[in-house]
Amino acid sequence: KKQKIKSLPVERVEYRLQEEEQICPRCGESLHVLKKEVHNEIEVIPAQYKIRRTVRYVYACRNCEQTGTEATIIRADAPVPFFRNSLASASLVAYIICGKYVLALPLYRQEQVFQRYGISISRQTMANWVIQAVDHYLYRIYEALKKRLLQCDILHADETAVQVLREPGRDPSSNSYMWVYVSGRYEDPCIVYEYSPGRGADYPKHFLKGYSGYLQSDGYQVYESIVSDLEQDPQSPVTNVGCWAHARRKYTDALKASSVKDPPNIVKGIQYCDALFAVEKECKYFDPEQRKEYRKNHAEHILDEYFEWVKTLQNEVLPKSKLGKAVTYSINQEKHLRKYLEDGRLENSNNRAERAIRPFTIGRNYALLRIMLCGAVY
């Protein structure tokens, strides 16, 4: 319980008897402190809004004015406004951006929140502020993060569909896509989101131009073509790494669709995947070299057994069935699913990217503003 609140400041309030009350009602002698009863509770101080009025004095030389020489005007030093001739401060715009893109709170709800405090800020005004913040400030952060990300040895990538309202030249119901790129576990933490109007290979290929290292994904064919193209560049060799979480999900999808309780082949496929994840759990906190060696001793033989078994099913299952798709996926991805054994810094799943892209699925029905069109940054 104490661990949950240890980071909070403490306001101590004590309740004592008045001096004249510290007398025993039976014998009349003085009372002493027997013990203290302590109770903790968390109090909330609602958000406070205030006007920060900056008054900048401007000075002039009266003597120069009277003698007719060139006028001397000097202004006192003062901070430059976040936006010129605007009520928006840096803290207010940051609060709005955090509400929308971190807490998935759409602008019309934020408009209602402000109204409860007696502040009238329209959603259109807030949208304009967000756009200006990107154009004037945030794009620099985006460029810096992208530069740092492309210097990593390991990247995780994923994408999800989003809808953008009132996008020029496009139907509001058409799908756009948000791509996410995440640094590896042993790299400096870095996540960059990039918007694109489509799901074709040109968009991530443009983003990853010049990248050299491992690229881990869920097996989407676009990533395969990206790596194939980038591998042609001797200066930027890229290695594709597969995702065992995605391979396992194919079997769990087949299990959900099956009319038979615990179908043996589906259950066996899940058990193989679970065995590989059990190895990962055991070596989770090892250093990369120890992790690589542990995997070689404990995971490699499971991989060999699994692919030997799954290939025997290729001609026994219907290709378009859920189980057939799970089998085909593993066979087609074998080279990539084995890659994580090469380097102890690699993961055996793409869950880092999937966790990073999940917030966009929460706000899937909300209009995405130009911050995403320019490349949203986290």
mmCIF file of C-alpha atoms in Angstrom:
data_model
loop_
_atom_site.group_PDB
_atom_site.id
_atom_site.type_symbol
_atom_site.label_atom_id
_atom_site.label_comp_id
_atom_site.label_asym_id
_atom_site.label_seq_id
_atom_site.Cartn_x
_atom_site.Cartn_y
_atom_site.Cartn_z
ATOM 1 C CA LYS A 1 0.000 0.000 0.000
ATOM 2 C CA LYS A 2 2.794 2.418 0.911
ATOM 3 C CA GLN A 3 4.563 1.678 -2.373
ATOM 4 C CA LYS A 4 1.545 2.992 -4.301
ATOM 5 C CA ILE A 5 1.682 6.448 -2.710
ATOM 6 C CA LYS A 6 5.341 6.899 -1.759
ATOM 7 C CA SER A 7 5.982 9.366 -4.601
ATOM 8 C CA LEU A 8 3.206 11.745 -3.508
ATOM 9 C CA PRO A 9 3.853 14.829 -1.370
ATOM 10 C CA VAL A 10 2.419 14.595 2.137
ATOM 11 C CA GLU A 11 0.363 17.245 3.888
ATOM 12 C CA ARG A 12 0.346 16.435 7.586
ATOM 13 C CA VAL A 13 -2.668 17.481 9.637
ATOM 14 C CA GLU A 14 -2.611 16.786 13.387
ATOM 15 C CA TYR A 15 -5.515 16.782 15.808
ATOM 16 C CA ARG A 16 -4.657 17.250 19.488
ATOM 17 C CA LEU A 17 -6.635 18.020 22.594
ATOM 18 C CA GLN A 18 -6.499 21.608 23.755
ATOM 19 C CA GLU A 19 -4.280 22.113 26.796
ATOM 20 C CA GLU A 20 -7.275 22.549 29.092
ATOM 21 C CA GLU A 21 -8.764 19.310 27.702
ATOM 22 C CA GLN A 22 -5.681 17.231 28.571
ATOM 23 C CA ILE A 23 -7.032 16.566 32.077
ATOM 24 C CA CYS A 24 -8.350 13.173 33.204
ATOM 25 C CA PRO A 25 -12.122 13.525 33.861
ATOM 26 C CA ARG A 26 -11.889 10.919 36.684
ATOM 27 C CA CYS A 27 -8.890 11.922 38.767
ATOM 28 C CA GLY A 28 -7.972 15.370 37.446
ATOM 29 C CA GLU A 29 -4.357 14.441 36.610
ATOM 30 C CA SER A 30 -2.660 15.390 33.280
ATOM 31 C CA LEU A 31 -3.013 13.095 30.271
ATOM 32 C CA HIS A 32 -0.039 11.863 28.219
ATOM 33 C CA VAL A 33 0.157 10.726 24.577
ATOM 34 C CA LEU A 34 -0.504 6.977 24.474
ATOM 35 C CA LYS A 35 -0.232 6.506 20.704
ATOM 36 C CA LYS A 36 -0.957 8.159 17.367
ATOM 37 C CA GLU A 37 -3.617 6.874 14.984
ATOM 38 C CA VAL A 38 -2.511 7.618 11.418
ATOM 39 C CA HIS A 39 -4.803 7.484 8.388
ATOM 40 C CA ASN A 40 -3.695 8.224 4.797
ATOM 41 C CA GLU A 41 -5.995 9.230 1.968
ATOM 42 C CA ILE A 42 -5.363 10.608 -1.497
ATOM 43 C CA GLU A 43 -6.783 14.046 -2.195
ATOM 44 C CA VAL A 44 -7.301 15.505 -5.660
ATOM 45 C CA ILE A 45 -6.632 19.127 -6.539
ATOM 46 C CA PRO A 46 -8.517 19.843 -9.795
ATOM 47 C CA ALA A 47 -6.716 21.556 -12.670
ATOM 48 C CA GLN A 48 -6.298 25.292 -12.215
ATOM 49 C CA TYR A 49 -6.346 27.802 -15.045
ATOM 50 C CA LYS A 50 -5.073 31.348 -14.815
ATOM 51 C CA ILE A 51 -4.167 34.239 -17.068
ATOM 52 C CA ARG A 52 -0.462 35.002 -17.184
ATOM 53 C CA ARG A 53 -0.434 38.677 -18.114
ATOM 54 C CA THR A 54 2.972 39.774 -19.397
ATOM 55 C CA VAL A 55 3.478 43.537 -19.299
ATOM 56 C CA ARG A 56 6.469 44.715 -21.304
ATOM 57 C CA TYR A 57 7.575 48.291 -20.787
ATOM 58 C CA VAL A 58 8.857 50.334 -23.709
ATOM 59 C CA TYR A 59 11.175 53.267 -23.019
ATOM 60 C CA ALA A 60 11.967 56.352 -25.090
ATOM 61 C CA CYS A 61 14.451 59.226 -24.740
ATOM 62 C CA ARG A 62 12.599 62.533 -24.188
ATOM 63 C CA ASN A 63 15.722 64.559 -24.949
ATOM 64 C CA CYS A 64 16.050 62.978 -28.394
ATOM 65 C CA GLU A 65 12.381 63.672 -29.000
ATOM 66 C CA GLN A 66 12.813 67.373 -28.078
ATOM 67 C CA THR A 67 16.045 67.965 -29.992
ATOM 68 C CA GLY A 68 14.661 66.377 -33.145
ATOM 69 C CA THR A 69 17.390 63.777 -33.457
ATOM 70 C CA GLU A 70 16.574 60.140 -34.222
ATOM 71 C CA ALA A 71 14.183 58.749 -31.595
ATOM 72 C CA THR A 72 15.580 56.188 -29.141
ATOM 73 C CA ILE A 73 13.171 53.396 -28.208
ATOM 74 C CA ILE A 74 14.227 50.496 -25.987
ATOM 75 C CA ARG A 75 12.018 47.578 -24.954
ATOM 76 C CA ALA A 76 12.495 45.606 -21.774
ATOM 77 C CA ASP A 77 13.458 41.959 -22.207
ATOM 78 C CA ALA A 78 10.450 39.629 -22.146
ATOM 79 C CA PRO A 79 9.809 36.009 -23.214
ATOM 80 C CA VAL A 80 8.589 35.490 -26.760
ATOM 81 C CA PRO A 81 4.932 34.343 -26.791
ATOM 82 C CA PHE A 82 4.327 30.720 -27.757
ATOM 83 C CA PHE A 83 2.044 31.986 -30.534
ATOM 84 C CA ARG A 84 1.994 35.686 -31.380
ATOM 85 C CA ASN A 85 -1.314 37.428 -30.593
ATOM 86 C CA SER A 86 -2.820 34.263 -29.111
ATOM 87 C CA LEU A 87 -4.120 33.123 -25.705
ATOM 88 C CA ALA A 88 -2.360 29.784 -26.157
ATOM 89 C CA SER A 89 0.587 29.085 -23.874
ATOM 90 C CA ALA A 90 3.017 26.194 -24.242
ATOM 91 C CA SER A 91 1.487 24.474 -21.204
ATOM 92 C CA LEU A 92 -2.066 24.808 -22.544
ATOM 93 C CA VAL A 93 -1.202 23.399 -25.981
ATOM 94 C CA ALA A 94 0.795 20.557 -24.393
ATOM 95 C CA TYR A 95 -2.228 19.800 -22.180
ATOM 96 C CA ILE A 96 -4.519 19.620 -25.241
ATOM 97 C CA ILE A 97 -2.112 17.425 -27.232
ATOM 98 C CA CYS A 98 -1.627 15.065 -24.276
ATOM 99 C CA GLY A 99 -5.391 14.824 -23.792
ATOM 100 C CA LYS A 100 -6.044 13.912 -27.416
ATOM 101 C CA TYR A 101 -3.099 11.746 -28.391
ATOM 102 C CA VAL A 102 -2.121 10.146 -25.079
ATOM 103 C CA LEU A 103 -5.476 9.903 -23.273
ATOM 104 C CA ALA A 104 -7.606 9.559 -26.472
ATOM 105 C CA LEU A 105 -9.797 12.473 -25.358
ATOM 106 C CA PRO A 106 -11.272 14.079 -28.506
ATOM 107 C CA LEU A 107 -11.293 17.855 -28.858
ATOM 108 C CA TYR A 108 -15.054 18.198 -28.502
ATOM 109 C CA ARG A 109 -14.816 16.623 -25.025
ATOM 110 C CA GLN A 110 -11.925 18.866 -24.091
ATOM 111 C CA GLU A 111 -14.076 21.779 -25.239
ATOM 112 C CA GLN A 112 -16.720 20.646 -22.712
ATOM 113 C CA VAL A 113 -14.120 20.332 -19.951
ATOM 114 C CA PHE A 114 -12.975 23.916 -20.501
ATOM 115 C CA GLN A 115 -16.583 25.127 -20.478
ATOM 116 C CA ARG A 116 -17.058 23.677 -16.981
ATOM 117 C CA TYR A 117 -14.281 25.983 -15.836
ATOM 118 C CA GLY A 118 -15.908 28.949 -17.539
ATOM 119 C CA ILE A 119 -13.424 28.989 -20.432
ATOM 120 C CA SER A 120 -14.658 29.138 -24.012
ATOM 121 C CA ILE A 121 -12.183 27.492 -26.415
ATOM 122 C CA SER A 122 -13.682 25.941 -29.542
ATOM 123 C CA ARG A 123 -12.473 22.637 -30.912
ATOM 124 C CA GLN A 124 -11.527 24.407 -34.160
ATOM 125 C CA THR A 125 -9.276 26.787 -32.239
ATOM 126 C CA MET A 126 -7.653 23.874 -30.437
ATOM 127 C CA ALA A 127 -7.136 22.063 -33.740
ATOM 128 C CA ASN A 128 -5.427 25.130 -35.187
ATOM 129 C CA TRP A 129 -3.184 25.384 -32.144
ATOM 130 C CA VAL A 130 -2.123 21.752 -32.531
ATOM 131 C CA ILE A 131 -1.333 22.291 -36.218
ATOM 132 C CA GLN A 132 0.712 25.403 -35.449
ATOM 133 C CA ALA A 133 2.573 23.598 -32.662
ATOM 134 C CA VAL A 134 3.607 20.912 -35.151
ATOM 135 C CA ASP A 135 4.604 23.408 -37.840
ATOM 136 C CA HIS A 136 6.616 25.629 -35.499
ATOM 137 C CA TYR A 137 8.038 23.287 -32.871
ATOM 138 C CA LEU A 138 7.285 19.556 -32.885
ATOM 139 C CA TYR A 139 8.590 18.752 -36.350
ATOM 140 C CA ARG A 140 12.114 19.340 -35.005
ATOM 141 C CA ILE A 141 11.555 16.664 -32.355
ATOM 142 C CA TYR A 142 10.201 14.331 -35.014
ATOM 143 C CA GLU A 143 13.260 14.791 -37.227
ATOM 144 C CA ALA A 144 15.615 14.286 -34.279
ATOM 145 C CA LEU A 145 13.837 11.111 -33.151
ATOM 146 C CA LYS A 146 13.774 9.697 -36.664
ATOM 147 C CA LYS A 147 17.494 10.342 -37.080
ATOM 148 C CA ARG A 148 18.245 8.622 -33.777
ATOM 149 C CA LEU A 149 15.917 5.724 -34.584
ATOM 150 C CA LEU A 150 17.602 4.975 -37.913
ATOM 151 C CA GLN A 151 20.933 4.676 -36.102
ATOM 152 C CA CYS A 152 19.636 1.719 -34.048
ATOM 153 C CA ASP A 153 20.778 -1.825 -34.815
ATOM 154 C CA ILE A 154 17.298 -3.249 -34.159
ATOM 155 C CA LEU A 155 13.889 -1.883 -35.131
ATOM 156 C CA HIS A 156 10.369 -3.190 -34.598
ATOM 157 C CA ALA A 157 7.677 -2.102 -37.068
ATOM 158 C CA ASP A 158 3.893 -2.366 -37.260
ATOM 159 C CA GLU A 159 0.940 -0.530 -38.791
ATOM 160 C CA THR A 160 -2.776 -0.054 -38.184
ATOM 161 C CA ALA A 161 -5.701 1.450 -40.086
ATOM 162 C CA VAL A 162 -6.964 4.919 -39.110
ATOM 163 C CA GLN A 163 -9.575 7.230 -40.563
ATOM 164 C CA VAL A 164 -8.889 10.880 -41.301
ATOM 165 C CA LEU A 165 -11.855 13.198 -41.696
ATOM 166 C CA ARG A 166 -11.871 15.910 -44.357
ATOM 167 C CA GLU A 167 -8.591 14.810 -45.907
ATOM 168 C CA PRO A 168 -8.281 16.597 -49.276
ATOM 169 C CA GLY A 169 -9.108 14.397 -52.248
ATOM 170 C CA ARG A 170 -10.110 11.338 -50.194
ATOM 171 C CA ASP A 171 -13.370 9.794 -49.042
ATOM 172 C CA PRO A 172 -13.806 10.046 -45.232
ATOM 173 C CA SER A 173 -14.528 6.311 -45.066
ATOM 174 C CA SER A 174 -11.284 5.314 -46.812
ATOM 175 C CA ASN A 175 -8.544 3.785 -44.697
ATOM 176 C CA SER A 176 -5.308 5.548 -43.993
ATOM 177 C CA TYR A 177 -2.492 3.982 -41.986
ATOM 178 C CA MET A 178 -0.355 4.817 -39.000
ATOM 179 C CA TRP A 179 3.041 3.133 -38.989
ATOM 180 C CA VAL A 180 5.110 2.750 -35.853
ATOM 181 C CA TYR A 181 8.855 2.174 -35.564
ATOM 182 C CA VAL A 182 10.301 1.181 -32.176
ATOM 183 C CA SER A 183 13.908 0.794 -31.080
ATOM 184 C CA GLY A 184 15.073 -2.576 -29.764
ATOM 185 C CA ARG A 185 15.131 -3.562 -26.117
ATOM 186 C CA TYR A 186 18.827 -2.778 -25.693
ATOM 187 C CA GLU A 187 18.735 0.519 -27.628
ATOM 188 C CA ASP A 188 17.887 3.965 -26.265
ATOM 189 C CA PRO A 189 14.062 4.019 -25.995
ATOM 190 C CA CYS A 190 12.640 5.651 -29.118
ATOM 191 C CA ILE A 191 9.213 5.408 -30.793
ATOM 192 C CA VAL A 192 8.203 7.275 -33.951
ATOM 193 C CA TYR A 193 4.797 7.242 -35.641
ATOM 194 C CA GLU A 194 4.363 8.085 -39.317
ATOM 195 C CA TYR A 195 1.092 8.669 -41.144
ATOM 196 C CA SER A 196 0.481 7.519 -44.714
ATOM 197 C CA PRO A 197 -2.642 7.515 -46.898
ATOM 198 C CA GLY A 198 -1.983 3.889 -47.905
ATOM 199 C CA ARG A 199 -0.428 0.597 -46.856
ATOM 200 C CA GLY A 200 1.963 0.138 -49.758
ATOM 201 C CA ALA A 201 5.679 -0.497 -49.492
ATOM 202 C CA ASP A 202 6.693 2.954 -50.729
ATOM 203 C CA TYR A 203 5.825 4.633 -47.417
ATOM 204 C CA PRO A 204 7.950 2.551 -45.017
ATOM 205 C CA LYS A 205 10.622 2.206 -47.697
ATOM 206 C CA HIS A 206 10.942 5.990 -47.814
ATOM 207 C CA PHE A 207 11.025 6.201 -44.019
ATOM 208 C CA LEU A 208 13.686 3.482 -43.679
ATOM 209 C CA LYS A 209 15.928 4.741 -46.483
ATOM 210 C CA GLY A 210 19.527 4.375 -45.390
ATOM 211 C CA TYR A 211 18.703 2.080 -42.461
ATOM 212 C CA SER A 212 21.006 -0.825 -41.716
ATOM 213 C CA GLY A 213 20.256 -3.537 -39.138
ATOM 214 C CA TYR A 214 17.490 -5.905 -38.052
ATOM 215 C CA LEU A 215 13.844 -5.150 -38.860
ATOM 216 C CA GLN A 216 11.310 -7.183 -36.880
ATOM 217 C CA SER A 217 7.698 -7.351 -38.058
ATOM 218 C CA ASP A 218 4.616 -9.562 -38.121
ATOM 219 C CA GLY A 219 5.298 -11.053 -41.553
ATOM 220 C CA TYR A 220 3.252 -8.582 -43.600
ATOM 221 C CA GLN A 221 4.514 -8.966 -47.188
ATOM 222 C CA VAL A 222 5.318 -5.256 -47.493
ATOM 223 C CA TYR A 223 8.126 -5.623 -44.933
ATOM 224 C CA GLU A 224 9.470 -8.558 -46.937
ATOM 225 C CA SER A 225 9.634 -6.429 -50.077
ATOM 226 C CA ILE A 226 11.207 -3.556 -48.130
ATOM 227 C CA VAL A 227 13.965 -5.792 -46.828
ATOM 228 C CA SER A 228 14.427 -7.354 -50.266
ATOM 229 C CA ASP A 229 14.964 -3.917 -51.807
ATOM 230 C CA LEU A 230 17.167 -2.606 -49.008
ATOM 231 C CA GLU A 231 19.314 -5.744 -49.103
ATOM 232 C CA GLN A 232 20.362 -4.775 -52.615
ATOM 233 C CA ASP A 233 22.174 -1.782 -51.127
ATOM 234 C CA PRO A 234 25.533 -3.021 -49.749
ATOM 235 C CA GLN A 235 25.746 0.115 -47.619
ATOM 236 C CA SER A 236 22.416 -0.616 -45.882
ATOM 237 C CA PRO A 237 21.986 -4.382 -45.324
ATOM 238 C CA VAL A 238 18.689 -5.135 -43.574
ATOM 239 C CA THR A 239 17.732 -8.468 -42.001
ATOM 240 C CA ASN A 240 14.072 -9.428 -41.530
ATOM 241 C CA VAL A 241 13.120 -11.010 -38.188
ATOM 242 C CA GLY A 242 9.850 -12.880 -37.667
ATOM 243 C CA CYS A 243 7.304 -12.802 -34.855
ATOM 244 C CA TRP A 244 6.374 -15.895 -32.827
ATOM 245 C CA ALA A 245 3.470 -14.098 -31.172
ATOM 246 C CA HIS A 246 1.922 -13.716 -34.617
ATOM 247 C CA ALA A 247 2.622 -17.368 -35.463
ATOM 248 C CA ARG A 248 0.942 -18.431 -32.219
ATOM 249 C CA ARG A 249 -2.044 -16.145 -32.908
ATOM 250 C CA LYS A 250 -2.714 -18.063 -36.116
ATOM 251 C CA TYR A 251 -3.238 -21.212 -34.042
ATOM 252 C CA THR A 252 -5.397 -19.500 -31.418
ATOM 253 C CA ASP A 253 -7.573 -18.115 -34.229
ATOM 254 C CA ALA A 254 -7.913 -21.660 -35.555
ATOM 255 C CA LEU A 255 -8.814 -22.913 -32.083
ATOM 256 C CA LYS A 256 -11.586 -20.324 -31.728
ATOM 257 C CA ALA A 257 -13.030 -21.285 -35.111
ATOM 258 C CA SER A 258 -12.840 -25.031 -34.513
ATOM 259 C CA SER A 259 -16.029 -26.990 -33.784
ATOM 260 C CA VAL A 260 -13.971 -29.746 -32.154
ATOM 261 C CA LYS A 261 -12.847 -29.429 -28.541
ATOM 262 C CA ASP A 262 -9.053 -29.322 -28.255
ATOM 263 C CA PRO A 263 -8.175 -30.380 -31.833
ATOM 264 C CA PRO A 264 -4.785 -32.131 -31.477
ATOM 265 C CA ASN A 265 -2.846 -30.412 -34.274
ATOM 266 C CA ILE A 266 -3.952 -26.926 -33.237
ATOM 267 C CA VAL A 267 -3.192 -27.597 -29.571
ATOM 268 C CA LYS A 268 0.214 -29.032 -30.469
ATOM 269 C CA GLY A 269 1.071 -25.928 -32.492
ATOM 270 C CA ILE A 270 0.159 -23.709 -29.535
ATOM 271 C CA GLN A 271 2.224 -25.897 -27.192
ATOM 272 C CA TYR A 272 5.313 -25.532 -29.386
ATOM 273 C CA CYS A 273 4.910 -21.749 -29.375
ATOM 274 C CA ASP A 274 4.368 -21.711 -25.610
ATOM 275 C CA ALA A 275 7.540 -23.763 -25.128
ATOM 276 C CA LEU A 276 9.533 -21.147 -27.034
ATOM 277 C CA PHE A 277 8.044 -18.326 -24.955
ATOM 278 C CA ALA A 278 8.845 -20.280 -21.780
ATOM 279 C CA VAL A 279 12.513 -20.281 -22.814
ATOM 280 C CA GLU A 280 12.321 -16.521 -23.340
ATOM 281 C CA LYS A 281 10.891 -16.046 -19.858
ATOM 282 C CA GLU A 282 13.742 -18.041 -18.346
ATOM 283 C CA CYS A 283 16.465 -15.950 -20.028
ATOM 284 C CA LYS A 284 14.648 -12.595 -19.960
ATOM 285 C CA TYR A 285 17.156 -10.897 -17.657
ATOM 286 C CA PHE A 286 20.321 -12.433 -19.105
ATOM 287 C CA ASP A 287 22.796 -10.241 -20.935
ATOM 288 C CA PRO A 288 22.671 -10.605 -24.764
ATOM 289 C CA GLU A 289 25.560 -13.089 -25.035
ATOM 290 C CA GLN A 290 24.169 -15.315 -22.277
ATOM 291 C CA ARG A 291 20.739 -15.055 -23.842
ATOM 292 C CA LYS A 292 22.046 -16.155 -27.242
ATOM 293 C CA GLU A 293 23.802 -19.149 -25.720
ATOM 294 C CA TYR A 294 20.786 -20.118 -23.613
ATOM 295 C CA ARG A 295 18.523 -20.014 -26.652
ATOM 296 C CA LYS A 296 20.933 -22.202 -28.617
ATOM 297 C CA ASN A 297 20.871 -24.810 -25.871
ATOM 298 C CA HIS A 298 17.162 -24.654 -25.036
ATOM 299 C CA ALA A 299 15.210 -23.209 -27.992
ATOM 300 C CA GLU A 300 17.009 -24.408 -31.113
ATOM 301 C CA HIS A 301 15.937 -28.047 -30.749
ATOM 302 C CA ILE A 302 12.312 -26.925 -30.176
ATOM 303 C CA LEU A 303 12.474 -24.921 -33.407
ATOM 304 C CA ASP A 304 13.871 -27.916 -35.291
ATOM 305 C CA GLU A 305 11.139 -30.205 -33.963
ATOM 306 C CA TYR A 306 8.422 -27.679 -34.678
ATOM 307 C CA PHE A 307 9.332 -27.039 -38.316
ATOM 308 C CA GLU A 308 9.839 -30.743 -38.948
ATOM 309 C CA TRP A 309 6.351 -31.383 -37.539
ATOM 310 C CA VAL A 310 4.604 -28.463 -39.229
ATOM 311 C CA LYS A 311 5.917 -29.471 -42.656
ATOM 312 C CA THR A 312 4.280 -32.880 -42.276
ATOM 313 C CA LEU A 313 0.928 -31.084 -41.985
ATOM 314 C CA GLN A 314 1.322 -29.100 -45.193
ATOM 315 C CA ASN A 315 -0.363 -31.760 -47.353
ATOM 316 C CA GLU A 316 -2.820 -32.872 -44.682
ATOM 317 C CA VAL A 317 -4.751 -29.664 -44.015
ATOM 318 C CA LEU A 318 -6.914 -27.479 -46.213
ATOM 319 C CA PRO A 319 -4.810 -24.460 -47.273
ATOM 320 C CA LYS A 320 -7.672 -21.986 -46.761
ATOM 321 C CA SER A 321 -8.706 -23.329 -43.354
ATOM 322 C CA LYS A 322 -7.581 -21.510 -40.213
ATOM 323 C CA LEU A 323 -5.162 -24.314 -39.397
ATOM 324 C CA GLY A 324 -3.948 -24.362 -43.004
ATOM 325 C CA LYS A 325 -3.194 -20.640 -42.802
ATOM 326 C CA ALA A 326 -1.293 -21.161 -39.519
ATOM 327 C CA VAL A 327 0.791 -23.932 -41.089
ATOM 328 C CA THR A 328 1.456 -21.954 -44.281
ATOM 329 C CA TYR A 329 2.451 -18.865 -42.283
ATOM 330 C CA SER A 330 5.051 -20.771 -40.254
ATOM 331 C CA ILE A 331 6.507 -22.551 -43.287
ATOM 332 C CA ASN A 332 6.758 -19.341 -45.338
ATOM 333 C CA GLN A 333 8.242 -17.445 -42.391
ATOM 334 C CA GLU A 334 10.660 -20.158 -41.212
ATOM 335 C CA LYS A 335 13.818 -18.257 -42.149
ATOM 336 C CA HIS A 336 12.609 -15.142 -40.360
ATOM 337 C CA LEU A 337 11.191 -16.992 -37.340
ATOM 338 C CA ARG A 338 14.626 -18.554 -36.729
ATOM 339 C CA LYS A 339 16.530 -15.259 -37.036
ATOM 340 C CA TYR A 340 16.173 -14.245 -33.386
ATOM 341 C CA LEU A 341 18.687 -16.960 -32.486
ATOM 342 C CA GLU A 342 21.427 -14.978 -34.258
ATOM 343 C CA ASP A 343 21.619 -12.131 -31.765
ATOM 344 C CA GLY A 344 20.810 -12.099 -28.059
ATOM 345 C CA ARG A 345 19.523 -8.534 -28.341
ATOM 346 C CA LEU A 346 16.637 -9.664 -30.548
ATOM 347 C CA GLU A 347 13.188 -10.594 -29.271
ATOM 348 C CA ASN A 348 11.231 -13.617 -30.479
ATOM 349 C CA SER A 349 8.100 -11.482 -31.008
ATOM 350 C CA ASN A 350 7.121 -8.082 -32.335
ATOM 351 C CA ASN A 351 5.143 -7.201 -29.208
ATOM 352 C CA ARG A 352 7.149 -4.004 -28.636
ATOM 353 C CA ALA A 353 5.689 -2.490 -31.807
ATOM 354 C CA GLU A 354 2.210 -3.914 -31.206
ATOM 355 C CA ARG A 355 2.065 -2.316 -27.748
ATOM 356 C CA ALA A 356 3.190 1.012 -29.210
ATOM 357 C CA ILE A 357 0.525 1.007 -31.952
ATOM 358 C CA ARG A 358 -2.325 0.006 -29.606
ATOM 359 C CA PRO A 359 -3.257 3.590 -28.542
ATOM 360 C CA PHE A 360 -4.337 4.307 -32.115
ATOM 361 C CA THR A 361 -6.835 1.465 -32.039
ATOM 362 C CA ILE A 362 -8.465 3.150 -29.025
ATOM 363 C CA GLY A 363 -9.094 6.356 -30.952
ATOM 364 C CA ARG A 364 -9.794 4.671 -34.289
ATOM 365 C CA ASN A 365 -13.085 6.537 -34.788
ATOM 366 C CA TYR A 366 -11.731 9.975 -33.902
ATOM 367 C CA ALA A 367 -10.678 12.453 -36.555
ATOM 368 C CA LEU A 368 -6.891 12.643 -36.789
ATOM 369 C CA LEU A 369 -5.489 16.089 -37.248
ATOM 370 C CA ARG A 370 -2.544 17.364 -39.189
ATOM 371 C CA ILE A 371 -0.145 16.378 -36.423
ATOM 372 C CA MET A 372 -0.551 12.856 -37.721
ATOM 373 C CA LEU A 373 -0.342 13.920 -41.327
ATOM 374 C CA CYS A 374 3.021 15.492 -40.566
ATOM 375 C CA GLY A 375 4.270 12.509 -38.576
ATOM 376 C CA ALA A 376 3.151 12.146 -34.989
ATOM 377 C CA VAL A 377 5.891 11.893 -32.434
ATOM 378 C CA TYR A 378 6.052 10.164 -29.096
#
